[in-house]
Structure formats: structure tokens, C-alpha cells
Short mmCIF file of C-alpha atoms in Angstrom, two decimals:
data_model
loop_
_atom_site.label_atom_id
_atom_site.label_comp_id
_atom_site.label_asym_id
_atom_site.label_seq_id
_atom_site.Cartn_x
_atom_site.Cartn_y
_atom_site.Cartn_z
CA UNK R 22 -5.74 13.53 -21.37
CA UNK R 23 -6.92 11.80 -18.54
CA UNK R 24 -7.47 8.14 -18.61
CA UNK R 25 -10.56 8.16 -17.19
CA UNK R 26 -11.39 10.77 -19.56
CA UNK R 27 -10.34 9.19 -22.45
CA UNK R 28 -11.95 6.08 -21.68
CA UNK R 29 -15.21 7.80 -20.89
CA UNK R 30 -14.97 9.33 -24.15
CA UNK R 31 -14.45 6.15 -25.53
CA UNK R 32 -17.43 4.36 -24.14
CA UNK R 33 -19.65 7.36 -25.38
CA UNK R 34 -18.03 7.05 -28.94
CA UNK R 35 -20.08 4.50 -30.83
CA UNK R 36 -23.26 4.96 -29.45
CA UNK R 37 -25.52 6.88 -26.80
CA UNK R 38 -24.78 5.55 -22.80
CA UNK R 39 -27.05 6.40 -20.18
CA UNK R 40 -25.03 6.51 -16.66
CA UNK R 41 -24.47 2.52 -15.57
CA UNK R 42 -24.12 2.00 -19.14
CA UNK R 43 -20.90 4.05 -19.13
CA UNK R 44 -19.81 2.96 -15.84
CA UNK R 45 -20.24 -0.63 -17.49
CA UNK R 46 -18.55 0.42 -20.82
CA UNK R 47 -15.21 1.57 -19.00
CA UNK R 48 -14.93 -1.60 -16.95
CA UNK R 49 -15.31 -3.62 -20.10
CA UNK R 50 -12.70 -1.30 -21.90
CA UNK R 51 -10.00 -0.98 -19.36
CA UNK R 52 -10.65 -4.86 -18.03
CA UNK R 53 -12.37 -4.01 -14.88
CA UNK R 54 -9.37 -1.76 -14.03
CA UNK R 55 -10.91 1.40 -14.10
CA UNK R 56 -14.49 1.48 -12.38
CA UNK R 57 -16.11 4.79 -12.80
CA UNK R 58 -18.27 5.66 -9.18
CA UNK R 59 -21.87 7.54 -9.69
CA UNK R 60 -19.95 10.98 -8.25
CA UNK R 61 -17.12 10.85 -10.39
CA UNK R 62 -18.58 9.94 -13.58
CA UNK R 63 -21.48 12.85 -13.64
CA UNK R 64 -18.50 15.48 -12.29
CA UNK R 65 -17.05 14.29 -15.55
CA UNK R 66 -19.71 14.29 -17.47
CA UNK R 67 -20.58 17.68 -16.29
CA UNK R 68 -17.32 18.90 -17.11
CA UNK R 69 -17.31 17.40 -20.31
CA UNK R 70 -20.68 18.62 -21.43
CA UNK R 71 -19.36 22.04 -20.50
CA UNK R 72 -16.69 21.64 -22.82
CA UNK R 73 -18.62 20.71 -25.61
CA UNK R 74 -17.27 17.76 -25.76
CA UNK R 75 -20.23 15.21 -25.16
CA UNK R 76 -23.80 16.16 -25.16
CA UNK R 77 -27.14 14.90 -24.04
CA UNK R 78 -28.89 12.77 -26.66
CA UNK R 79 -32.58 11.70 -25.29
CA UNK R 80 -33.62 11.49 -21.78
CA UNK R 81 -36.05 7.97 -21.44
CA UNK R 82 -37.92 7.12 -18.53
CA UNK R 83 -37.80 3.72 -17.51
CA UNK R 84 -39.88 2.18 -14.10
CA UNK R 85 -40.23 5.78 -13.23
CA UNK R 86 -37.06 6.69 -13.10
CA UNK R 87 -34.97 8.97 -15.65
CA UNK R 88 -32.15 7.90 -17.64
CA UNK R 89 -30.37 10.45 -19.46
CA UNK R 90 -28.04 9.10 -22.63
CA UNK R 91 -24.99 11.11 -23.33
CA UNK R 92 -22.89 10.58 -26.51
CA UNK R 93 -19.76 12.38 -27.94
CA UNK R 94 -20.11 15.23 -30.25
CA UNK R 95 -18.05 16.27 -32.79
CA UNK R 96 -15.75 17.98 -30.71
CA UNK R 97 -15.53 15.51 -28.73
CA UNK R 98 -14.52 12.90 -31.77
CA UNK R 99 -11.85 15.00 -32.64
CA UNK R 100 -10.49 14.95 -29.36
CA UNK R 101 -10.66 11.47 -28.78
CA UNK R 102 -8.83 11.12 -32.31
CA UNK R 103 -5.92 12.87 -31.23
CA UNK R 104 -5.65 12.27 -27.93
CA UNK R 105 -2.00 10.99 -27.33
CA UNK R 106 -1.93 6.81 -26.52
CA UNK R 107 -2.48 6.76 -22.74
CA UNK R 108 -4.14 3.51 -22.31
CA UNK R 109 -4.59 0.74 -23.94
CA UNK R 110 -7.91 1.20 -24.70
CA UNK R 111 -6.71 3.90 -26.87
CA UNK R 112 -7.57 1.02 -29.59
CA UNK R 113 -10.94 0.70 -28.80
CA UNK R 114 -11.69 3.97 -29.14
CA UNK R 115 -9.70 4.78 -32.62
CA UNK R 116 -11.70 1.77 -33.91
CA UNK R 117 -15.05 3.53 -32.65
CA UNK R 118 -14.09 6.96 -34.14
CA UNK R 119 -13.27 6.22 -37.31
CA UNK R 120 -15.48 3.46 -37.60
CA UNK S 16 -33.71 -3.24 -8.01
CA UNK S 17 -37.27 -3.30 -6.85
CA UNK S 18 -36.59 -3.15 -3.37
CA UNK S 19 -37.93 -0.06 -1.71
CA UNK S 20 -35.54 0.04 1.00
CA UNK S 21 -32.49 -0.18 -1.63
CA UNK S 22 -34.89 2.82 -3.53
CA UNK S 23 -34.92 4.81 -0.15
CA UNK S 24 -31.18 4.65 0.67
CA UNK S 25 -29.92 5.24 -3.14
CA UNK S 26 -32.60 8.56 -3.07
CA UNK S 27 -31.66 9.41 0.52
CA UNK S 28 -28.05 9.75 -0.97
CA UNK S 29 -29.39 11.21 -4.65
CA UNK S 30 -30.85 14.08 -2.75
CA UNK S 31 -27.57 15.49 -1.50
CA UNK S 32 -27.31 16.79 -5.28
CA UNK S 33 -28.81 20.45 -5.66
CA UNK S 34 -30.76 20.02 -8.73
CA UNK S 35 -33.76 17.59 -9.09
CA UNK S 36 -33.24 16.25 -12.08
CA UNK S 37 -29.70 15.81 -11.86
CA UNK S 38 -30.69 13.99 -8.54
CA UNK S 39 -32.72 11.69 -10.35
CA UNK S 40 -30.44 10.49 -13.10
CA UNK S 41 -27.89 9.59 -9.99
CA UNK S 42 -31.00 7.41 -8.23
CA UNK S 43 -30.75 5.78 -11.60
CA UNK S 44 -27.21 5.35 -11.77
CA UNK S 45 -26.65 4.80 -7.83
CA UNK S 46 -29.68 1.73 -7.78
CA UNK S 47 -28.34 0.21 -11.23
CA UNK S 48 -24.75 -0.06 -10.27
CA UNK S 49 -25.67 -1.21 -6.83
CA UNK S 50 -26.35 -4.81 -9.26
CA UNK S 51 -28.92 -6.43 -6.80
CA UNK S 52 -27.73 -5.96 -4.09
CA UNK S 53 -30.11 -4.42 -1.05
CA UNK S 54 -27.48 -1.16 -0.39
CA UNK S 55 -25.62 0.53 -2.50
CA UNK S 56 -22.02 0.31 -2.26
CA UNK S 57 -20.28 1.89 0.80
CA UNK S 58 -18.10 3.55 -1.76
CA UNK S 59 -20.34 4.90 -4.35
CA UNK S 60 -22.18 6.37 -1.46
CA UNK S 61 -19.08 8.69 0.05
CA UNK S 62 -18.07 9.57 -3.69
CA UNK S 63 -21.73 11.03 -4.59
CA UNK S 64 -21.94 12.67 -1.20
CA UNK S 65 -18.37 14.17 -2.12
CA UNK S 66 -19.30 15.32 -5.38
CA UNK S 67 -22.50 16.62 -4.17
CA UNK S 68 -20.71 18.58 -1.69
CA UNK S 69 -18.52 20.01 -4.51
CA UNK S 70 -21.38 21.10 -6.70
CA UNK S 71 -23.05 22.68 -3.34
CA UNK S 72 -20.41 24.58 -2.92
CA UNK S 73 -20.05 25.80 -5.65
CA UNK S 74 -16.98 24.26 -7.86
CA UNK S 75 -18.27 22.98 -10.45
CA UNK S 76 -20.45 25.33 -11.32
CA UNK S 77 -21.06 26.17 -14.84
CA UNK S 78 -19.99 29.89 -15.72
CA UNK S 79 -18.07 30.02 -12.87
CA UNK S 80 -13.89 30.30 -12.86
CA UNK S 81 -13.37 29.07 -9.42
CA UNK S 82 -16.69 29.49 -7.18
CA UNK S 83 -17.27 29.52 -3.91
CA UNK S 84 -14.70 27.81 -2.92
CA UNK S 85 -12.21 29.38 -4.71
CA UNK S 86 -13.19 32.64 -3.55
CA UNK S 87 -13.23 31.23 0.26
CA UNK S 88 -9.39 30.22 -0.21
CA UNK S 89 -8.33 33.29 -2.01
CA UNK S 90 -9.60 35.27 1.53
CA UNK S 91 -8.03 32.83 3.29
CA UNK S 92 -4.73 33.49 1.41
CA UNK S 93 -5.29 37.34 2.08
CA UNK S 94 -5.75 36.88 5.24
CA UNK S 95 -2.60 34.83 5.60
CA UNK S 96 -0.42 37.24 3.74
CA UNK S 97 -2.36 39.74 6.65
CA UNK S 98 -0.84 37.58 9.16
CA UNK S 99 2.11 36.52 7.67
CA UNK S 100 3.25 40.40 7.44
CA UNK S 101 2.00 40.93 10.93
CA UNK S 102 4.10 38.38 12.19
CA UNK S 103 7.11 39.36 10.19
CA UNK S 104 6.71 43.06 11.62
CA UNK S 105 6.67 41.85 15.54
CA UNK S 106 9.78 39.58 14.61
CA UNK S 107 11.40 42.86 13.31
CA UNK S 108 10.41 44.26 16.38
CA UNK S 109 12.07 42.06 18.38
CA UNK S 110 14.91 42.37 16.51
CA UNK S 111 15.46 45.72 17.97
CA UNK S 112 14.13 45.02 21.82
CA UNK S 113 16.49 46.76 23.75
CA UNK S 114 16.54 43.59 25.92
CA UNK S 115 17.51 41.44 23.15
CA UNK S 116 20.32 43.81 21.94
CA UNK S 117 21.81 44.45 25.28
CA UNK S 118 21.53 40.51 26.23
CA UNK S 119 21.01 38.67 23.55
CA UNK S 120 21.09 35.35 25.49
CA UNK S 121 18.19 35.79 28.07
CA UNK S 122 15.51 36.58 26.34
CA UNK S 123 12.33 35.00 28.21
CA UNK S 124 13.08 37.97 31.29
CA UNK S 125 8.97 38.67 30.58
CA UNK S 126 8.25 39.66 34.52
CA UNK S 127 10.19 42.95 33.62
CA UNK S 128 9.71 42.98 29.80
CA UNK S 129 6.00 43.26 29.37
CA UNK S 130 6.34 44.29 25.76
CA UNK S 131 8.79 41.22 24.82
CA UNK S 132 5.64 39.46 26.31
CA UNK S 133 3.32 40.92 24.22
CA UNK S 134 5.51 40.54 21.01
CA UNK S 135 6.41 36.94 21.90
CA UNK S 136 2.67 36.82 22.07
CA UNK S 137 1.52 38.45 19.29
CA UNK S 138 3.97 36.75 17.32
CA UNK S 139 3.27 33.16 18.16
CA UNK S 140 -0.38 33.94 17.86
CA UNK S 141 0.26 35.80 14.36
CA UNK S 142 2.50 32.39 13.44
CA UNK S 143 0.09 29.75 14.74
CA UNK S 144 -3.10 31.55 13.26
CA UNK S 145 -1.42 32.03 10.02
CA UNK S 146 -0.85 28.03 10.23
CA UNK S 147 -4.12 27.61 10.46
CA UNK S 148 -5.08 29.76 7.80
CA UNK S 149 -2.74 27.56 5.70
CA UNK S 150 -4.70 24.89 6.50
CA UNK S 151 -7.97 25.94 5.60
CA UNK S 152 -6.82 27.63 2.48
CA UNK S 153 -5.30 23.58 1.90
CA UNK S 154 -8.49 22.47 2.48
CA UNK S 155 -10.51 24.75 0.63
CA UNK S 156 -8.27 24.42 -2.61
CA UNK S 157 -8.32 20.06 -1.77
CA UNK S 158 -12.47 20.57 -1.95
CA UNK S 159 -12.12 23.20 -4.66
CA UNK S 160 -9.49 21.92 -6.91
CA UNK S 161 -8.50 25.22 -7.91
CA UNK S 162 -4.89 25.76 -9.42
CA UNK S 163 -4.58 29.38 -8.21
CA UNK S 164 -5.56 28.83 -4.41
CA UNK S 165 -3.45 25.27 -4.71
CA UNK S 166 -0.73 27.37 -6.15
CA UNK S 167 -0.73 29.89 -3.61
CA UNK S 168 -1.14 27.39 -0.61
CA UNK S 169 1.94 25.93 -2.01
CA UNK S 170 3.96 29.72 -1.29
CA UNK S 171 2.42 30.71 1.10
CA UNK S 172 2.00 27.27 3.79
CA UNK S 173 5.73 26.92 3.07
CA UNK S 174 6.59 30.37 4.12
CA UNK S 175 4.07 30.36 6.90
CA UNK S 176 6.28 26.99 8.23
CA UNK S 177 9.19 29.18 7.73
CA UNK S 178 8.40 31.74 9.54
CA UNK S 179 6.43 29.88 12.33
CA UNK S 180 9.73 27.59 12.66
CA UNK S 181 12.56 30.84 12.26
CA UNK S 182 9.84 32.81 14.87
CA UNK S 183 9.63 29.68 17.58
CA UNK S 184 13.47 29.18 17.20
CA UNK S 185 14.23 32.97 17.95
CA UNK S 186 12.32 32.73 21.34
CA UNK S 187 14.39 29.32 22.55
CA UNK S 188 17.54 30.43 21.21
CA UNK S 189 18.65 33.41 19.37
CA UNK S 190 21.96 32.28 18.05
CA UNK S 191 20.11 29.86 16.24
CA UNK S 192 17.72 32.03 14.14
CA UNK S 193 20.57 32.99 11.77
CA UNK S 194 20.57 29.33 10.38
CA UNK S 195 16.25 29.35 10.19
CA UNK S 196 16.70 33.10 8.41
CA UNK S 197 18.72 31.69 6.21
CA UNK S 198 16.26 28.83 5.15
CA UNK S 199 13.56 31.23 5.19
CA UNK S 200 15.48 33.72 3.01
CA UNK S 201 16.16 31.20 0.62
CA UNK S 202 12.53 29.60 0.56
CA UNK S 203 10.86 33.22 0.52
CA UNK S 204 13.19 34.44 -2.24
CA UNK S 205 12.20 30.86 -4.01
CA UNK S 206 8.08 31.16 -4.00
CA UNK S 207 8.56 34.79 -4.57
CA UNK S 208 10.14 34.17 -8.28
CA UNK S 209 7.61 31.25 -8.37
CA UNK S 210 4.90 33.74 -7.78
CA UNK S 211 6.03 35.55 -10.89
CA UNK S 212 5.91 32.21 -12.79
CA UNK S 213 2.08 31.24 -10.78
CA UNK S 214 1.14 29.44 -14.21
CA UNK S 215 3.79 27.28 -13.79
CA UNK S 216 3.57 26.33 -10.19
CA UNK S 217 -0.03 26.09 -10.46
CA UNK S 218 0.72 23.48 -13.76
CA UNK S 219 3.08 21.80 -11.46
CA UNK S 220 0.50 21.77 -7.93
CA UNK S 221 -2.57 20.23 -10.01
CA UNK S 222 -0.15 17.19 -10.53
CA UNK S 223 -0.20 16.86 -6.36
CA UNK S 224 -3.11 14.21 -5.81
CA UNK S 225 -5.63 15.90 -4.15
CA UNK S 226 -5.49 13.74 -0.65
CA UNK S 227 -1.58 15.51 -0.25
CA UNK S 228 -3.87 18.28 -0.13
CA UNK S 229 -6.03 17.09 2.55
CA UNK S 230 -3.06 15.36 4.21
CA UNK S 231 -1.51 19.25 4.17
CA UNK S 232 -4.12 20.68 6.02
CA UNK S 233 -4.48 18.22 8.46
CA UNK S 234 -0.88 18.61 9.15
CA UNK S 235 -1.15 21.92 9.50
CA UNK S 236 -4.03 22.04 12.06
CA UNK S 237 -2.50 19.13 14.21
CA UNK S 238 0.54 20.87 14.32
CA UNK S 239 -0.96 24.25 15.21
CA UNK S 240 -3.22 23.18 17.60
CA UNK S 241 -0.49 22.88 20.35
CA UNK S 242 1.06 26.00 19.05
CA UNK S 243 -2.53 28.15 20.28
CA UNK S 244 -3.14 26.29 23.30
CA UNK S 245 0.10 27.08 24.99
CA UNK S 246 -0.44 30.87 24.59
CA UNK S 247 2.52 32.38 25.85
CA UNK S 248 4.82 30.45 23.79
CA UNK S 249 4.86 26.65 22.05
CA UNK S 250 6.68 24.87 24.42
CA UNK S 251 8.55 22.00 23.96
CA UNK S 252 5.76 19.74 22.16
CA UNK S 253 5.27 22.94 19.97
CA UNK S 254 8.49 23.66 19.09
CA UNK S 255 9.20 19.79 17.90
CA UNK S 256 5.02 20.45 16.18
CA UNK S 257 6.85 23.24 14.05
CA UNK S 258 9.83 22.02 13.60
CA UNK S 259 8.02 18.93 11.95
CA UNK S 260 6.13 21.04 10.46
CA UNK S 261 9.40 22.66 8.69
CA UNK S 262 9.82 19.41 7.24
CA UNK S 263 6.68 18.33 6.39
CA UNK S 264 6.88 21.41 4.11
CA UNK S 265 10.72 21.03 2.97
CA UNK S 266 8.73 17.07 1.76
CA UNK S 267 5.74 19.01 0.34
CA UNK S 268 7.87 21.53 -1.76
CA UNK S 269 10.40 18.65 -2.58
CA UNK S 270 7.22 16.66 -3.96
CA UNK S 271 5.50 19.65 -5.42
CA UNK S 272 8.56 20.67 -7.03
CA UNK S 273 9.35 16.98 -8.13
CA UNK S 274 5.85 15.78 -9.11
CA UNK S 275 6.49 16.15 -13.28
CA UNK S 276 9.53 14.68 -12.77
CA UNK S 277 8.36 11.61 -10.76
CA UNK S 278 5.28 11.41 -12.73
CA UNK S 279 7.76 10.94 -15.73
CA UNK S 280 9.99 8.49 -13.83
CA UNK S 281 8.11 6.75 -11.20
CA UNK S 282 10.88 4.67 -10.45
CA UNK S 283 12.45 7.61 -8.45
CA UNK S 284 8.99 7.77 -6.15
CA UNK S 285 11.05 4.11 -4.74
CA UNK S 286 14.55 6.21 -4.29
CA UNK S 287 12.78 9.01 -2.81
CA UNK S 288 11.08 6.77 -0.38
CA UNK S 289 13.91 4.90 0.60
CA UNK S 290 16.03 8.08 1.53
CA UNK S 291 13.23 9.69 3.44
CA UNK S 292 11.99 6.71 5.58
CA UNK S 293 15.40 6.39 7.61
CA UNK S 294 16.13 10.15 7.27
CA UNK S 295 13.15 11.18 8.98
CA UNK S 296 13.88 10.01 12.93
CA UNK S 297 17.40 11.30 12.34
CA UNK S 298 16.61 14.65 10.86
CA UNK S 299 13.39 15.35 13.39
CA UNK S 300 15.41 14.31 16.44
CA UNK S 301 18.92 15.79 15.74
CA UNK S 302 16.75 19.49 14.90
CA UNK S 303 16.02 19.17 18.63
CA UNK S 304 17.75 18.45 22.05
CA UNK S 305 14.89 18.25 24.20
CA UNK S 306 12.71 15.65 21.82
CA UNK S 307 11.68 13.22 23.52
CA UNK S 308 10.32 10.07 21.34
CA UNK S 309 8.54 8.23 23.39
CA UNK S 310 5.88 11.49 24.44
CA UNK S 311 2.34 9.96 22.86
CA UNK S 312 2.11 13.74 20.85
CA UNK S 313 5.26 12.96 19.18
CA UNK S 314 4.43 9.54 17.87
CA UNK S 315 0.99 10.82 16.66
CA UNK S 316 2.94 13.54 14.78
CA UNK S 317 5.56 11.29 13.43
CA UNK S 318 2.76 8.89 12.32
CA UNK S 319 1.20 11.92 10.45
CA UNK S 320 4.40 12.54 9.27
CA UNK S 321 5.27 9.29 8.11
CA UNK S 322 1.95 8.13 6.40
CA UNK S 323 2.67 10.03 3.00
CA UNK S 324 6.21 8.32 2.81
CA UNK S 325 4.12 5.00 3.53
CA UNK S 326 1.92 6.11 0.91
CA UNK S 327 4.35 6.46 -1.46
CA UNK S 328 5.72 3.46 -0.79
CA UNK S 329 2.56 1.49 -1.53
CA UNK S 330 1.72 3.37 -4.63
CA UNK S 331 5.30 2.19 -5.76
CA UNK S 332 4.67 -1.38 -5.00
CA UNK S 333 0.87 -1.40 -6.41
CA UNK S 334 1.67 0.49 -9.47
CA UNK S 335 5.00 -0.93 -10.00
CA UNK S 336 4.96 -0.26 -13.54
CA UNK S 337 5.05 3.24 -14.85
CA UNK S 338 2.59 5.06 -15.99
CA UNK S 339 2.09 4.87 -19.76
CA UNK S 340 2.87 8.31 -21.14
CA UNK S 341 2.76 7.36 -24.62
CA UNK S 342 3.55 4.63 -26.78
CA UNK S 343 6.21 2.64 -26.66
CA UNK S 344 8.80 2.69 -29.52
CA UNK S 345 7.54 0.75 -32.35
CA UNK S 346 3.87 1.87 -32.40
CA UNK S 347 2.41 -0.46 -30.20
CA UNK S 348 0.10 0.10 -27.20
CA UNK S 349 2.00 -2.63 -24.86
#
């Protein structure tokens, strides 16, 4: 697995992330390393969703504008659970999973 | 993130997205990570126009194996095979010009051969075009990400170079062809058992960052450009055009071939590097008598050339340490 992927994973693991939110939640995770950009993360996302991995929870609208708030599914949990250790956040998201 | 002209740039680049809603959740995104300022960032802005541009055409689109795209570079690869066998066919040709076979050593006598001419023609046409064909079938498979076209640009651009170089050579020099038929022999009879093994060469091409990709078909087009405009024949700039082309490829395949390996020990990206950086004046000037290095083509090319051994350099130096593939022994994460 991907970093990026499994860090995005991560960041959707203990609770529901609209888009900044995640983008936010992976440069906390990998220490500002890794900084998702809008593109990348919703082509992720995208594929993700497709794989059943992470699906849409609620959609808000806030100032007029929409926010959509993804979290990991099941699938997705299990995943994330076995992924092999790529990064260090690998820690972070055990904690999350089985937490 | 009141600001209506930050609002008007972030939607102006939210709108290259196909569907609405999908559109709006990337305003969202775009004006919240552009953290006050009045424009979003320079780079968010070319990475959502990129992706955009891959959903547009077609990509990543859900239900689909390999979209548009995909289906755009696996014409393009017909169409190369098309050429490629066209070109192989005039070369055979050629082979048996009674000109050639009674004297083998003047072969540009065109005022009374008018169907060398239009062999040496249709060949170098056949060669360049198919070049080019490589190129877009590079690009379309850089846009498209898709393992089979990447897997197929890898056999067939490096054939294409073979036979482009092998082709070129025969008109300047027929003794030398034997050495090029060789090398083409051996690559062609290489990609054709990796062809029968396409799930592993595709495995191995996705590992290729996708800007070698780009990098290929910009090669390819510089280099072929020359090839077409001279028309008769490449001349001297197109000859040393292919025959850096040769070794661009003989680089790609090396890297294409090497990439799981290198991925697994990054430390030999730094060997690598250090043997190609001096070996690539040598190589590129001994392959030709008439190079000259100071012509402003040649330095472009060589720059070209160069940039993805500079490139691997830097990655080396920036990501010094290698890439964590799993833990270390002991458990820990490092």
C-alpha cells in the first residue's frame, strides 16, 4: 500500500473528514511530510470509494458551500489493519482501528 | 475565506471538474486549504486542473477498465505495430535492391535509383512516424496511467528506437547495420518473451514514476521532429537525434527493467547515476564520427538527455534514506 493511501486511510479511521480536514489530518500524521493537494486527494478518494474501501458519511452545507465527510468502512478497516508497516504513521492508524 | 475574488479564482478552477457537485466539494476544499490567503496556491491549482483533465478524459471513470485514454493509446500502439511492420518490410526490401547487392558501398546513387528513393523514403517516414506514435502512446498512458498501454509503450518505443536507429544506420553505412541488427535482434527477441509475460512488465512499468513517462514522450517527439523535417533522409542532426534516442531507450529499459530492484535498494539509484553521468558524452560521441558538440541541437538533446540522470541524482540526495519497505528487525517502526 501506498503511503499516501495508507495515511489517508488513517486520517479517515477514527472519525468522519470532510476534504481540508483530511488534507489537515495527513500533515499532522506524517509531520507535515506528506501534504495531500485538492486533485490528488479526491482522485484518491474516488478510487477508494470505488473500492469500497471508504464511503460517504453526511454531506453538510456550511456558508453555502458543500462539504462532503468521508470515513472508512469496514473494508476499509480491515485493510488498514493489515496493511504491511510503510510509514510511521502506521501507529497512528493501528491505534485508531482497534481503538 | 470571504473574499469574493479568492471565491472566483478557487470556482474558476473547481469548474474544470465534470460533475457539479463534485465541483463544489473541491471549491470547498480548494478555498479552505488556500488558509487566508487571497489565491489559492499555484500548486493546488495545476494538480486540480490535472486531475480534472484525467476525469474528462475519461480515466478515472467508474465502470470503466481503462477509458478513453486507454483506448486512445491502445490505437496508437496498433497503429505503431502498423508502422513498425511497414517499416520493417521496406528495410527487407532494401535488403534485396539490386543496387545494394551489386554495390553495397554506394548506396545514396538516388538520381538513377528512384525506387531506393522511395524506400529510403518510405522507410524514414515509416521510422520517424512510428516515433511519434511512441510518443503519443507515452503520453497517453503518462495521462492515463494504464499498465497495459505503459506496458506496451515500454516494447514497442524500444523497438521503434531500434529500428529507427538499425534503419538510419543502413542508409549512412551498410557495413554497420550488422552490429544495430544485432541489438535489435536481441531487444525484439527480449520484449517479445516480455509480451508473453505483459503482467509482469506491466507490474514492473507502473513502478516508472509517471513524469519518465512524460519525459519519454517528449524525447521521442524532440528527437523525431528533425527526423520528418529532413524528408529524404535524417541527416547528420538526425542521425545523432536517433542515435540518442537508442540510448535514451537502452536507459529507459535499463530503468524499467531495474525499477523493483532499485526501489528495493535505492542506494544503487547513486551507482547507477554515477556510471551514466560520465558515460553518456563518451558513449553518444564515440556512436558517431561526424557529432559535432558544440551544434545548439545537440546540447538541447543532450540536456534532454541528461535531465533524468540529474533527476536521479537529486532524488538520491533528497531522499537519501531508503524507502521504508517494512519494519525494521525488532518490530519497531524507526
Amino acid at each position: 500500500m501506498h503511503e499516501r493511501t495508507f495515511l489517508l486511510l488513517t486520517a479517515l479511521a477514527d472519525e468522519a473528514r470532510h476534504g481540508y480536514g483530511v488534507i489537515r489530518e495527513v500533515a499532522d500524521l506524517s509531520s507535515g511530510r506528506v501534504r495531500l493537494r485538492p486533485g490528488t486527494l479526491y482522485a484518491a478518494l474516488d478510487r477508494l470509494v470505488a473500492e469500497g474501501l471508504v464511503g460517504v458519511e453526511r454531506e453538510e452545507v456550511v456558508d453555502g458551500r458543500l462539504r462532503r465527510y468521508y470515513r472508512v468502512t469496514g473494508a476499509g478497516a480491515s485493510v488498514l489493519e493489515s496493511a504491511r508497516p510503510v510509514a510511521p504513521a502506521r501507529r497512528f492508524g493501528l491505534r485508531r482501528v482497534t481503538a | 475565506m470571504s473574499d469574493l475574488a479568492l471565491e472566483r479564482r478557487c470556482r474558476w478552477v473547481a469548474r474544470t471538474y465534470p460533475d457539479a457537485v463534485r465541483a463544489e466539494e473541491v471549491l470547498t476544499t480548494l478555498m479552505e486549504s488556500s488558509e487566508g490567503r487571497r489565491a489559492p496556491r499555484l500548486g493546488d491549482v495545476l494538480n486540480v486542473l490535472w486531475h480534472a483533465l484525467r476525469v474528462r478524459l475519461g480515466s478515472t471513470a467508474p465502470g470503466t477498465r481503462f477509458g478513453r485514454v486507454g483506448d486512445a493509446a491502445s490505437i496508437a500502439v496498433v497503429m505503431l505495430g502498423v508502422m513498425q511492420v511497414s517499416a520493417a518490410a521496406a528495410l527487407t526490401y532494401r535488403l534485396y535492391e539490386p543496387a545494394g547487392r551489386e554495390n553495397p558501398d554506394v548506396f545514396y546513387d538516388g538520381s538513377h535509383h528512384m525506387t531506393l528513393i522511395f524506400y529510403d523514403r518510405s522507410l524514414t517516414y515509416a521510422a520517424a512516424f512510428a516515433t511519434l506514435l511512441g510518443a503519443a502512446t507515452a503520453a497517453a498512458a503518462c495521462l492515463g496511467r494504464v499498465r497495459l498501454a505503459r506496458a506496451l509503450t515500454a516494447v514497442t518505443a524500444v523497438t521503434g528506437g531500434a529500428l529507427v536507429v538499425l534503419a538510419q544506420e543502413w542508409t549512412v553505412d551498410p557495413t554497420f547495420v550488422s552490429g544495430w541488427a544485432m541489438i535489435a535482434a536481441a531487444i525484439s527477441v527480449v520484449f517479445a518473451l516480455a509480451v508473453l509475460f505483459t503482467g509482469a512488465v506491466a507490474r514492473a512499468t507502473t513502478l516508472v514514476p509517471t513524469w519518465w513517462w512524460g519525459m519519454s514522450a517528449i524525447l521521442c517527439a524532440v528527437v523525431a521532429m528533425p527526423t520528418i523535417d529532413t524528408g529524404r533522409g535524417p541527416g547528420e542532426s538526425g542521425r545523432i537525434g536517433v542515435l540518442l534516442l537508442a540510448y535514451a531507450f537502452q536507459v529507459l529499459l535499463l530503468i524499467v527493467l531495474a525499477t523493483p530492484l532499485l526501489r528495493t535498494f535505492p542506494y544503487l539509484w547513486a551507482g547507477l547515476t554515477m556510471l551514466l553521468v560520465p558515460a553518456v558524452p563518451f558513449l553518444v560521441i564515440g556512436m558517431d564520427d561526424h557529432n559535432t558538440p558544440t551544434r545548439p541541437g545537440y546540447v538541447v538533446l543532450m540536456t534532454l538527455l541528461m535531465w533524468p540522470v540529474v533527476v536521479g541524482t537529486l532524488a538520491v540526495v533528497l531522499r537519501i534514506r531508503p524507502r521504508p519497505m517494512a519494519g525494521p528487525p525488532g518490530g519497531g517502526d524507526g
